[in-house]
Amino acid sequence: RVILSMQRSGFSNLTGIDPFLENDLQNTANLKILKKDLFEMSGQYDFIMLHHAFEHMDHPDQVFCKLRELLKPTGKLLIRIPVANSYAWRKYRTHWFALDAPRHLFLHTTHSIHLLAKQAGLKIDSIDYDSSFVQFASSEKYLRDIPFSDDFSMFSKKQMCDFSKEAARLNSIGDGDCACFYLSVK
């Protein structure tokens, strides 16, 4: 979805990868999505994004080194992930919906991302927190032993509004449960 949105916004020469595709896809000459794993990629890129993918990957240290290898010297990297050093983790612990075991192989903190970046020759330029009401609504459902779904009808409009306001407040103080890390080469 993100890559298609970028294409519609005027970006060109876009490449996506997904090892679970049946075949390579090519939308236009400016957009292709390859049936490849990160470690099968070569070349260098201006901008690399991982949207809620990094937490699903084995060997985070090797992933960071490969991302560094794929970045041009002036390139930028965006990694969007759930972060475990957040209010939602402290409040819900084993009921925090972003644990998402066994699909999430690793959950990181801002500190672990700093360490991985440093080890790979990258630096964090900025962090934007972008959590939403979902951190509360889904975790509250888990707390009540209700399976995950996008159906939040059990919550009143006021509760949903309160969840959204609290998510925005936590994001503003760097304590939301999802973050976008913007990195560059040291």
C-alpha positions in Angstrom: 0.0 0.0 0.0 2.7 2.5 1.0 4.6 1.9 -2.3 1.5 2.5 -4.4 0.7 5.6 -2.4 4.3 6.9 -3.1 3.8 6.1 -6.8 0.5 8.1 -6.9 2.4 11.0 -5.2 4.9 11.2 -8.0 7.8 9.1 -6.8 9.4 7.0 -9.5 11.9 4.1 -9.7 10.3 2.3 -6.8 11.2 -1.2 -5.8 9.5 -3.3 -3.2 10.3 -6.8 -2.0 8.2 -9.6 -0.5 9.6 -13.1 -0.2 6.1 -14.5 0.1 4.8 -13.3 -3.3 4.0 -16.0 -5.9 5.8 -14.0 -8.6 7.4 -10.7 -9.3 4.9 -7.9 -9.9 5.5 -4.9 -12.2 2.9 -2.1 -12.1 4.7 0.2 -14.5 8.3 0.9 -15.5 8.6 2.9 -12.3 7.3 0.3 -9.9 8.2 -3.3 -9.3 7.7 -5.6 -6.4 10.1 -8.5 -6.3 9.7 -11.9 -4.8 13.0 -11.6 -2.9 14.4 -11.6 0.6 16.3 -8.6 1.8 19.6 -10.6 1.6 19.0 -11.3 -2.1 19.0 -7.5 -2.9 22.0 -5.7 -4.3 22.7 -2.2 -5.5 22.3 1.0 -3.5 19.2 3.0 -2.8 18.3 6.6 -1.9 15.6 5.6 0.6 14.7 2.3 2.2 11.6 1.7 4.3 10.5 -1.1 6.5 6.9 -0.6 7.8 6.2 -3.1 10.5 8.5 -5.7 8.9 11.7 -5.5 11.0 10.1 -7.1 14.0 9.3 -10.1 11.9 12.9 -10.7 10.7 15.6 -13.0 12.1 19.0 -11.7 13.0 18.3 -8.0 13.5 22.0 -7.2 13.6 22.6 -8.8 10.2 19.5 -7.0 8.8 20.9 -3.6 9.9 24.2 -4.4 8.3 22.5 -5.4 5.0 20.4 -2.2 5.1 23.5 -0.1 5.6 25.1 -1.9 2.6 22.1 -1.1 0.4 22.0 2.6 1.4 23.7 5.2 -0.7 26.2 7.3 1.3 23.5 10.1 1.4 20.6 7.6 1.7 17.9 7.5 4.3 16.3 4.6 6.1 12.9 4.5 7.8 12.0 1.7 10.2 8.5 1.7 11.7 8.0 -0.8 14.5 6.3 -1.4 17.8 8.5 -0.3 20.7 8.6 -2.3 24.0 9.8 0.6 26.2 6.4 2.2 26.0 3.5 3.0 28.3 1.3 0.3 26.6 4.0 -2.4 27.4 4.3 -1.2 31.0 0.5 -1.1 31.5 -0.5 -4.4 29.7 2.6 -6.5 29.8 1.6 -10.0 28.4 -1.7 -8.5 27.2 0.0 -5.9 25.1 -1.4 -6.7 21.6 1.9 -5.7 19.9 3.7 -8.7 21.4 2.0 -10.6 18.5 3.8 -13.9 19.3 4.9 -15.9 17.4 4.9 -13.5 14.4 7.0 -10.8 16.1 10.4 -12.5 16.5 12.0 -9.4 18.2 10.5 -6.5 20.0 12.9 -3.5 20.2 13.3 -0.5 22.4 14.7 2.8 21.3 17.9 1.8 23.1 18.2 -1.5 21.1 17.7 0.4 17.8 20.4 2.9 18.8 22.8 -0.1 19.5 22.0 -1.8 16.2 22.4 1.4 14.3 25.7 2.2 15.9 27.0 -1.4 15.2 26.0 -1.1 11.5 27.5 2.3 10.9 24.2 4.1 11.0 22.8 6.9 13.1 19.3 7.8 14.2 18.4 11.3 12.9 15.0 11.4 14.6 12.2 9.3 16.1 8.5 10.0 15.5 6.0 8.2 17.6 2.9 7.2 15.7 0.8 4.9 17.9 -2.9 5.0 17.8 -6.0 4.0 19.8 -5.3 0.4 18.7 -2.7 0.0 21.5 -5.4 0.4 24.0 -8.5 -1.1 22.4 -6.7 -4.3 21.3 -4.8 -4.7 24.5 -8.0 -4.2 26.5 -9.6 -7.0 24.4 -6.7 -9.3 25.1 -7.0 -8.4 28.8 -10.6 -9.7 28.7 -9.6 -12.8 26.7 -11.2 -11.5 23.5 -9.3 -12.4 20.3 -7.9 -9.7 18.1 -10.1 -8.3 15.4 -10.7 -4.9 13.9 -14.1 -4.9 15.5 -14.0 -2.4 18.4 -17.8 -2.1 18.8 -17.6 -3.2 22.4 -16.1 0.2 23.2 -18.2 3.4 23.4 -17.5 6.4 21.1 -16.2 8.2 24.3 -13.8 5.3 25.1 -12.5 5.3 21.6 -12.0 9.0 21.7 -10.3 8.7 25.0 -8.0 6.0 23.6 -7.1 8.3 20.6 -6.4 11.3 22.9 -4.2 9.2 25.1 -2.3 7.8 22.1 -1.7 11.3 20.8 -0.5 12.5 24.3 1.9 9.5 24.6 3.2 10.1 21.1 3.9 13.8 22.0 6.1 12.8 24.9 7.8 9.9 23.2 6.0 7.1 25.0 3.7 5.7 22.3 4.0 2.0 21.4 4.9 2.5 17.7 7.7 4.6 16.4 9.3 5.6 13.1 13.1 5.7 13.3 14.8 7.8 10.6 18.4 6.8 10.1 21.3 7.7 7.9 24.9 6.6 7.3 27.4 7.9 9.9 
